[in-house]
PDB file of C-alpha atoms in Angstrom:
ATOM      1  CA  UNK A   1     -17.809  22.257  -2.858  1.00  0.00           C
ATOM      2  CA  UNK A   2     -14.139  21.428  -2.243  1.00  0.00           C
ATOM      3  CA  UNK A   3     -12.647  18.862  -4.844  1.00  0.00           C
ATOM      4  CA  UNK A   4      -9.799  17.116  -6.055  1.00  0.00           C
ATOM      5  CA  UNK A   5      -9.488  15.404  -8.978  1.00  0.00           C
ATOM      6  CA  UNK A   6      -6.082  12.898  -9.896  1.00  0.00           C
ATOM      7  CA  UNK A   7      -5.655  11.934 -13.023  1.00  0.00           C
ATOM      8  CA  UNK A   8      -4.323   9.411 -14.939  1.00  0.00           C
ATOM      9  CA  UNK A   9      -6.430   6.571 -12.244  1.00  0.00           C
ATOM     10  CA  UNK A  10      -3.446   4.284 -13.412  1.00  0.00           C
ATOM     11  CA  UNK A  11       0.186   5.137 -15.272  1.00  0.00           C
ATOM     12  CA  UNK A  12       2.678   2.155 -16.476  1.00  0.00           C
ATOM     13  CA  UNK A  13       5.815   3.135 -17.363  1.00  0.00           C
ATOM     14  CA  UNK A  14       9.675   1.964 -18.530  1.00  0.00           C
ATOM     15  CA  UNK A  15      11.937   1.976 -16.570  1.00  0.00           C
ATOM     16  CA  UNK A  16      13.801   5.307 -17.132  1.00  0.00           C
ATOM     17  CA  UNK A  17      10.920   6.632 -18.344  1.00  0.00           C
ATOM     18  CA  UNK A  18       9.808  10.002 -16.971  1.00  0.00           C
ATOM     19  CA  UNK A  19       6.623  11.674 -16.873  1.00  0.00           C
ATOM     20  CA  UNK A  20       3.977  13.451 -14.557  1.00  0.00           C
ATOM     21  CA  UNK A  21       0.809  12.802 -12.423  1.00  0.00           C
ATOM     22  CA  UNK A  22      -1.940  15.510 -12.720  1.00  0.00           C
ATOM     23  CA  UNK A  23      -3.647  16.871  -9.109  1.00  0.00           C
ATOM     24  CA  UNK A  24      -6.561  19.096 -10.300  1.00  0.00           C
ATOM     25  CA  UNK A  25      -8.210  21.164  -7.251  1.00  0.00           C
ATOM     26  CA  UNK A  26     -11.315  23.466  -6.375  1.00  0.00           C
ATOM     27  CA  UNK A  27     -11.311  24.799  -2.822  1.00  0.00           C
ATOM     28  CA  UNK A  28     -12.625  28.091  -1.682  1.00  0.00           C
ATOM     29  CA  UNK A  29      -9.093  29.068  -0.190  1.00  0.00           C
ATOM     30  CA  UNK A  30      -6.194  26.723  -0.822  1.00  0.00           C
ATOM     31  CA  UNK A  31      -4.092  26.645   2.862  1.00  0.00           C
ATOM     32  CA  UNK A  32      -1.851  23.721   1.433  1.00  0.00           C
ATOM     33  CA  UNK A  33      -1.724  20.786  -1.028  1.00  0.00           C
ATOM     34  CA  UNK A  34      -0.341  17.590   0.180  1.00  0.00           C
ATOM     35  CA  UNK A  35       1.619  14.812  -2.447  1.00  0.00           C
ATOM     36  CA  UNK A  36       1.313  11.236  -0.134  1.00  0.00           C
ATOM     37  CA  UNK A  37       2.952   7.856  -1.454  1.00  0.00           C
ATOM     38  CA  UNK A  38       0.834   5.084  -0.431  1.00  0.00           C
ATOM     39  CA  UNK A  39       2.738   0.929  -0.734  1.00  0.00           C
ATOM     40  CA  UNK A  40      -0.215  -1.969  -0.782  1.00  0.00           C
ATOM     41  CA  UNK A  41      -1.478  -2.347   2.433  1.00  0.00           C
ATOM     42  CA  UNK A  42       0.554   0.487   4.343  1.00  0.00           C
ATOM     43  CA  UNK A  43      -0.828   4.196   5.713  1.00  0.00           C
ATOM     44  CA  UNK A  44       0.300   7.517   3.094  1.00  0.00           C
ATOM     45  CA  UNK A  45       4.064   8.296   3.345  1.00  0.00           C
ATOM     46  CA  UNK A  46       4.149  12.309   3.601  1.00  0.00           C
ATOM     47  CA  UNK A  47       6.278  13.488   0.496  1.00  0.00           C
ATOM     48  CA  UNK A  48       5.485  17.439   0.269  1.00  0.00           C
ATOM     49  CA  UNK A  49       3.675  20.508   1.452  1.00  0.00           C
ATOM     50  CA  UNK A  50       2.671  23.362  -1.086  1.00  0.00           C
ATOM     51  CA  UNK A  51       1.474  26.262  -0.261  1.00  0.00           C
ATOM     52  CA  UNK A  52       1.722  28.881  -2.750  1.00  0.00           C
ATOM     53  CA  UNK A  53       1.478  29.052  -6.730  1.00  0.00           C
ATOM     54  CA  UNK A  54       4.607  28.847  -8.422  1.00  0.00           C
ATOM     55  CA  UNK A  55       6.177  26.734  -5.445  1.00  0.00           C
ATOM     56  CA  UNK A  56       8.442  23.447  -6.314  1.00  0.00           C
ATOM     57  CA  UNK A  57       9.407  21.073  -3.894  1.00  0.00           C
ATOM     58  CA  UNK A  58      12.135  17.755  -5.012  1.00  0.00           C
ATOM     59  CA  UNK A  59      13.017  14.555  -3.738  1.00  0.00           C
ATOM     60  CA  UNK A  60      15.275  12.875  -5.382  1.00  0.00           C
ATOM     61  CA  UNK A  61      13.405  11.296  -8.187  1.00  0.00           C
ATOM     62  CA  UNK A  62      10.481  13.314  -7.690  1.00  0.00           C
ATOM     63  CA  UNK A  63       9.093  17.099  -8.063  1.00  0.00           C
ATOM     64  CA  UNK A  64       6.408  18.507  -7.111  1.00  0.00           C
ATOM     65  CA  UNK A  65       4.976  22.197  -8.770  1.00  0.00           C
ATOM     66  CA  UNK A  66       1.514  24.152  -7.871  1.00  0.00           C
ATOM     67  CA  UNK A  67      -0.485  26.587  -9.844  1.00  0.00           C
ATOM     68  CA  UNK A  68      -3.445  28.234  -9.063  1.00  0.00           C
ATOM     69  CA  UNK A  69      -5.533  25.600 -10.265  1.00  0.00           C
ATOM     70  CA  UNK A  70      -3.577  22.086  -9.732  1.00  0.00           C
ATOM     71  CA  UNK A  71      -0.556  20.462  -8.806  1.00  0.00           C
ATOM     72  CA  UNK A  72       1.832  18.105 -11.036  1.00  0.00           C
ATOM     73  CA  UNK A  73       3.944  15.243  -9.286  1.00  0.00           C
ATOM     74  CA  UNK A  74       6.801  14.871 -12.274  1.00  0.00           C
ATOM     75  CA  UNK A  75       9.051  11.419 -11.984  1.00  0.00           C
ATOM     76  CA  UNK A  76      11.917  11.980 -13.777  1.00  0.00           C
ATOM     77  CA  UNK A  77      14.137   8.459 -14.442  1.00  0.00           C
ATOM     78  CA  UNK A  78      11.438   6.363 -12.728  1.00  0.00           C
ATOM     79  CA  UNK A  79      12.411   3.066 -11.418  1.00  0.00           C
ATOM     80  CA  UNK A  80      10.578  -0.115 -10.146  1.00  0.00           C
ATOM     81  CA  UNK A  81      11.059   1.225  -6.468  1.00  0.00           C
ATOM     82  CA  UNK A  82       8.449   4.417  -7.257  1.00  0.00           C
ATOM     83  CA  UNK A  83       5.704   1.592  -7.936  1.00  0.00           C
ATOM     84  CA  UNK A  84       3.005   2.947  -5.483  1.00  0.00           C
ATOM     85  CA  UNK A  85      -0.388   5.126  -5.464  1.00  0.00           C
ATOM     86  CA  UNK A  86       0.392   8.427  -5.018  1.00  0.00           C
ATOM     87  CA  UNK A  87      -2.146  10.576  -3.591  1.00  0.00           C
ATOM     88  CA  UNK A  88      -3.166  14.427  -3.775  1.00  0.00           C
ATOM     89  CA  UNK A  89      -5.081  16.531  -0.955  1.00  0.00           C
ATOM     90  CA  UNK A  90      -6.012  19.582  -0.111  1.00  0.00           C
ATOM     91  CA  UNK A  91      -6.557  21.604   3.299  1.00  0.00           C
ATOM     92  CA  UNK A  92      -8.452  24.936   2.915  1.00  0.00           C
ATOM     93  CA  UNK A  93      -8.561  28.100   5.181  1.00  0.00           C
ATOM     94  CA  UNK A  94     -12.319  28.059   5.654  1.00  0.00           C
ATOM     95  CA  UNK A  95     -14.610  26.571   8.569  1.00  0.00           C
ATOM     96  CA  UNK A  96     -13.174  24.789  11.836  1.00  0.00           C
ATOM     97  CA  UNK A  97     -13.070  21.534  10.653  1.00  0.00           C
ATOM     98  CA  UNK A  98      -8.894  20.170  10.436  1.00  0.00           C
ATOM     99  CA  UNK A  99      -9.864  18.047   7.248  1.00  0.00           C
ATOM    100  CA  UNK A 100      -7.715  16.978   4.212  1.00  0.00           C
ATOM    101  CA  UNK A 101      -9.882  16.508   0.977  1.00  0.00           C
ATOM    102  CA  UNK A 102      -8.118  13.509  -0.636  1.00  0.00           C
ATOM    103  CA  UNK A 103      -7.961  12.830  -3.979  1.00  0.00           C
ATOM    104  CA  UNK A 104      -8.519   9.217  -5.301  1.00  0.00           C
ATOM    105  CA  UNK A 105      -4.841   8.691  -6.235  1.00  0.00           C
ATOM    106  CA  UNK A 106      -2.868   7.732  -9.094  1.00  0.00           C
ATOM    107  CA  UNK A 107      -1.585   3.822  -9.328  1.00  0.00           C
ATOM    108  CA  UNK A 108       2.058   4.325 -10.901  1.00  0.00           C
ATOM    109  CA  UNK A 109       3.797   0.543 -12.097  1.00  0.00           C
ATOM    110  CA  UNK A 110       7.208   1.126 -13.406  1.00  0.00           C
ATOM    111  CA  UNK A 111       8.522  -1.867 -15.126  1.00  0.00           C
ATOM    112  CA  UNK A 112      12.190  -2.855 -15.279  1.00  0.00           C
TER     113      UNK A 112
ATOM    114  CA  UNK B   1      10.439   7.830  16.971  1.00  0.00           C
ATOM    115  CA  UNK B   2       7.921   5.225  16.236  1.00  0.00           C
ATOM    116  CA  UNK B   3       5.679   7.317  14.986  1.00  0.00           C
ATOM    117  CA  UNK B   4       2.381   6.896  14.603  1.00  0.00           C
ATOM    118  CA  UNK B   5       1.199   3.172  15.596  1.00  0.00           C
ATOM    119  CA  UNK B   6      -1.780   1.328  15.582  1.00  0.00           C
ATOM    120  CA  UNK B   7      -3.245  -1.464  16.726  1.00  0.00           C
ATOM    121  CA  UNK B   8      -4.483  -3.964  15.989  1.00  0.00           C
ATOM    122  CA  UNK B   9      -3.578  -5.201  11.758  1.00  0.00           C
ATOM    123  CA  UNK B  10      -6.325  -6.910  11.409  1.00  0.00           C
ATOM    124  CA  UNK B  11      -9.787  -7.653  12.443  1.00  0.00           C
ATOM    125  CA  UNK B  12     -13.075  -9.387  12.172  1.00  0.00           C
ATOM    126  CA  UNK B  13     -16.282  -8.313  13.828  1.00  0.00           C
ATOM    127  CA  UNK B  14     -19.531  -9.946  13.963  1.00  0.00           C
ATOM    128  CA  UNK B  15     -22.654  -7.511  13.047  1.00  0.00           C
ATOM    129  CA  UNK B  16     -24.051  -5.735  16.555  1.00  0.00           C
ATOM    130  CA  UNK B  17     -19.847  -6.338  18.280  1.00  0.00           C
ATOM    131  CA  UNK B  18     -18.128  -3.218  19.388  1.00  0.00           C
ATOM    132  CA  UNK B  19     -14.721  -2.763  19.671  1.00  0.00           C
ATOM    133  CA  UNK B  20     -12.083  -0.234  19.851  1.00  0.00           C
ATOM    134  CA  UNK B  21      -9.091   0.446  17.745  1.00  0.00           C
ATOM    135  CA  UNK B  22      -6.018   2.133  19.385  1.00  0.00           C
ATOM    136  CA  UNK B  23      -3.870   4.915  17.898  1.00  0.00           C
ATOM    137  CA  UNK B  24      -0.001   6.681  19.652  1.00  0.00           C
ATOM    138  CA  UNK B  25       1.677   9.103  18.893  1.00  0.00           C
ATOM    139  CA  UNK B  26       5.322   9.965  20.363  1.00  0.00           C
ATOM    140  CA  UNK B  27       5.923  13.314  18.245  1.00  0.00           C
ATOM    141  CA  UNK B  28       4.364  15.252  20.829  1.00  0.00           C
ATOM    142  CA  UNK B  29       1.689  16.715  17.757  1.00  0.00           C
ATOM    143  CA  UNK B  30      -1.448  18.483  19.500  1.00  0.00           C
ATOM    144  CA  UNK B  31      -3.652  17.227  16.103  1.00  0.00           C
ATOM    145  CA  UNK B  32      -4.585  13.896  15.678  1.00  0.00           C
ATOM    146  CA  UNK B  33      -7.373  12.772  12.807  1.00  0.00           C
ATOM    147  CA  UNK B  34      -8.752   9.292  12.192  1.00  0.00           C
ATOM    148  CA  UNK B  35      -9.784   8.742   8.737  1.00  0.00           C
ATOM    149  CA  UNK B  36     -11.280   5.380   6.769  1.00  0.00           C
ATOM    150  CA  UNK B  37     -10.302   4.462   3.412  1.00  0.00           C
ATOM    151  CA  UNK B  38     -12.802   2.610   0.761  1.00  0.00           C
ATOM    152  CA  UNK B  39     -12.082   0.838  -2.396  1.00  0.00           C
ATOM    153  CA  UNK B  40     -11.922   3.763  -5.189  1.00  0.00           C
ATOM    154  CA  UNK B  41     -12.623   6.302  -2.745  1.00  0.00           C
ATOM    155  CA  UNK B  42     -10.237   8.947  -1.151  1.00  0.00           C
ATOM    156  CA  UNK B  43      -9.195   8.863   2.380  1.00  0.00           C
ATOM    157  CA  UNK B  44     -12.877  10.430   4.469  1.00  0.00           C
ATOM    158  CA  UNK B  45     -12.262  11.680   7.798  1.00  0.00           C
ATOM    159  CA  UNK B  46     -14.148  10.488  10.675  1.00  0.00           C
ATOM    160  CA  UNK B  47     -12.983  12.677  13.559  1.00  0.00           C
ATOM    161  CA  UNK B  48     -10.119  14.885  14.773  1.00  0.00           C
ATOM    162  CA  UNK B  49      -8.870  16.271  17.831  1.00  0.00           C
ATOM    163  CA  UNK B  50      -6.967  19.365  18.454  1.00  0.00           C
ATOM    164  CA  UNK B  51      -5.590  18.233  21.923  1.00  0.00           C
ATOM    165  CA  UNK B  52      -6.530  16.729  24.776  1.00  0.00           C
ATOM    166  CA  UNK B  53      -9.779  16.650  26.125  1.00  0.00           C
ATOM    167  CA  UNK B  54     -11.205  18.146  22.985  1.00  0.00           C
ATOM    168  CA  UNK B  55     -12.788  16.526  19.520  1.00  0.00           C
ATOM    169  CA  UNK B  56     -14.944  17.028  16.453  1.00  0.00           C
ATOM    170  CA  UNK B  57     -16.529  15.327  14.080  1.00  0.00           C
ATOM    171  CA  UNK B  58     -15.067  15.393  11.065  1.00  0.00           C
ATOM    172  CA  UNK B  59     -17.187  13.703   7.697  1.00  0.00           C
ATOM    173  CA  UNK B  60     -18.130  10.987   8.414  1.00  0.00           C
ATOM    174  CA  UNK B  61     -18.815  10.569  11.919  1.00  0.00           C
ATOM    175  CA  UNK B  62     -21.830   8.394  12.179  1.00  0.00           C
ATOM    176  CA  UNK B  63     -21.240   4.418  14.225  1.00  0.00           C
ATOM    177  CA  UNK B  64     -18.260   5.948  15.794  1.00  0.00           C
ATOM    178  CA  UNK B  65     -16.934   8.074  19.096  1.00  0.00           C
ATOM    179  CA  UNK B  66     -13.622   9.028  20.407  1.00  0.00           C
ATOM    180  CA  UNK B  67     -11.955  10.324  22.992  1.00  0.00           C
ATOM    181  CA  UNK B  68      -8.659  12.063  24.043  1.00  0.00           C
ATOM    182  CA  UNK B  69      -7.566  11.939  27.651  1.00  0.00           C
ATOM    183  CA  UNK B  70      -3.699  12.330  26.949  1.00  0.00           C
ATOM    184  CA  UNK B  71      -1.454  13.773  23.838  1.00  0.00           C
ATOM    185  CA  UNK B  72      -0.259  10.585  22.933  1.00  0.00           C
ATOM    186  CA  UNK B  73      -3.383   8.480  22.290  1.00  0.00           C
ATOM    187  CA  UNK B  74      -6.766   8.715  20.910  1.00  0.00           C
ATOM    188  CA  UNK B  75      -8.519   5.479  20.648  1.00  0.00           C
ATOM    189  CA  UNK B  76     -11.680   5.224  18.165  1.00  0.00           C
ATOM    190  CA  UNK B  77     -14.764   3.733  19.137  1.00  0.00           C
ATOM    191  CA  UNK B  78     -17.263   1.480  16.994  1.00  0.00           C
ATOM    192  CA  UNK B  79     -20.467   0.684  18.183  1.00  0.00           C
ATOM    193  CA  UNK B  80     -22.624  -2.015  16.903  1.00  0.00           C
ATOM    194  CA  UNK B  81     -20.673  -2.692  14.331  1.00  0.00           C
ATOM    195  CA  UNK B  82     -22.245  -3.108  10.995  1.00  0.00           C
ATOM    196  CA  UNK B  83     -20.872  -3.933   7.486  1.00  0.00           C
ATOM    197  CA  UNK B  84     -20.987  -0.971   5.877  1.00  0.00           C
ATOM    198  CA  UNK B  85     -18.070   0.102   8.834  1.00  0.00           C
ATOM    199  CA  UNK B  86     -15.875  -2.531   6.322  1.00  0.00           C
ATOM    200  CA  UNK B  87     -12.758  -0.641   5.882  1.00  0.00           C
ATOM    201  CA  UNK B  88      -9.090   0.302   6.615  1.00  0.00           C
ATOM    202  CA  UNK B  89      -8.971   2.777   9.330  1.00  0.00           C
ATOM    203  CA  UNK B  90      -5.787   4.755   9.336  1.00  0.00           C
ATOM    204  CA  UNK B  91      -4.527   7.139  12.257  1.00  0.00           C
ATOM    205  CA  UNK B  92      -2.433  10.384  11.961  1.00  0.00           C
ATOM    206  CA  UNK B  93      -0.964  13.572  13.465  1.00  0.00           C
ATOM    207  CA  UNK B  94      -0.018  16.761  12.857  1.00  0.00           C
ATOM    208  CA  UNK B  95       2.068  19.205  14.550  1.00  0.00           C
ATOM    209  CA  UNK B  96      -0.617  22.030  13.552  1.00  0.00           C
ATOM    210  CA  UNK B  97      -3.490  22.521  11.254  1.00  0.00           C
ATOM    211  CA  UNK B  98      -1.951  23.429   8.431  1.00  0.00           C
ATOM    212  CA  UNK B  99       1.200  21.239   8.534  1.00  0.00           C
ATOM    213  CA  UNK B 100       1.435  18.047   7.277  1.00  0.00           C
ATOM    214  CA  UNK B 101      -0.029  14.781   8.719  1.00  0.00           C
ATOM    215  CA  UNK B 102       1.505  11.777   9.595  1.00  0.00           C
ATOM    216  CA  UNK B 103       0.003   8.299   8.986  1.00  0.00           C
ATOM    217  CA  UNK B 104       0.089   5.129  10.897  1.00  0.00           C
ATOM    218  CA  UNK B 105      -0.415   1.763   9.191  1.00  0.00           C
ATOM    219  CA  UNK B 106      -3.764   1.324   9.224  1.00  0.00           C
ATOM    220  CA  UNK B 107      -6.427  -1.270  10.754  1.00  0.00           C
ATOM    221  CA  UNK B 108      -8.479  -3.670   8.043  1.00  0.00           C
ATOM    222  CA  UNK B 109     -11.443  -4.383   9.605  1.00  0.00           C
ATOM    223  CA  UNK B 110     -14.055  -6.506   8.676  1.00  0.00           C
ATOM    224  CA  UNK B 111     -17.656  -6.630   9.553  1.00  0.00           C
ATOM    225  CA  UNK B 112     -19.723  -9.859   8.629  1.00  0.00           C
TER     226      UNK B 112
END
């Protein structure tokens, strides 16, 4: 069965601070991996698309890298703007059903 | 653009009320996907369409229906509404399976 796994559930950091969030993944044929940024009480902001292992994707603060096996969100220089949950998913090749398999997220606090 | 929008914010339904929750899109994407989102759980989808006139069930498709008679809109149906339907309902789009999928803000709904 398809599944993706985020971990740490939670991550509090310094200001300036940098370090990564782990995306872990089993799908029968990987056709992308998705990074979201959700705020409290607003729908996922789309941050990047991966679709092969060894691709990296940045945004300012943020990078994104994918291996066969899972996918690692680094923050370099966090700061209290990045506070959000940041969510993994996954789209495979097989079946007819459009579906993203979402991962629970990761709740990221940076303090100042 | 707006985007994708949604209304309405809010809402409070008795047990056995029906009502309808309304989703646009002005990107001109051929996908659209409604999907609910529970307390420690990732982002299920209900139902998706792949342009108008046609739909699936996605998930977790049981208490709802939905339609698509234009690009722009697909409106989601709940039926005898019952609490376990508690939940913030969030519409997106996509340009095409595959790509990535653009959220609107999201209905809380509440069923009591």
């Amino acid at each position: 069965e398809d599944q993706v796994t985020q971990s740490p559930e939670a991550l509090r950091l310094q200001e300036g601070e940098s370090s990564s969030l782990n995306c872990s993944y089993t799908v029968s044929g990987l056709r992308g991996l998705f990074w979201y940024r959700q705020d409290p009480g607003k729908g996922p902001e789309f941050l990047f698309t991966l679709y092969s292992a060894g691709e990296e994707k940045e945004k300012e603060r943020l990078k994104a890298t994918l291996t066969k096996k899972e996918s690692f969100l680094h923050i370099t220089a966090p700061k209290p703007e990045d506070s959000a949950t940041y969510l993994c998913a996954v789209m495979n090749y097989g079946g007819a059903t459009n579906k993203l398999i979402f991962g629970t997220g990761t709740l990221l606090a940076v303090q100042p | 653009n707006a985007g994708v929008t949604q209304t309405p914010k809010f809402r409070i339904l008795k047990i056995g009320q029906s009502m309808t929750l309304q989703c646009t899109q002005d990107m001109n994407h051929n996908y659209m996907y409604w999907y609910r989102q529970d307390p420690g759980m990732g982002l299920k989808l209900i139902y998706y369409s792949v342009g108008a006139g046609i739909t699936d069930k996605g998930e977790v498709p049981n208490g709802y229906n939905v339609s698509r008679s234009t690009t722009e809109d697909f409106p989601l149906r709940l039926e005898l509404a019952a609490p376990s339907q508690t939940s913030v309902y969030f519409c997106a789009s996509s340009w095409d399976r595959g790509y990535e999928q653009y959220f609107g803000p999201g209905t809380r709904l509440t069923v009591t």
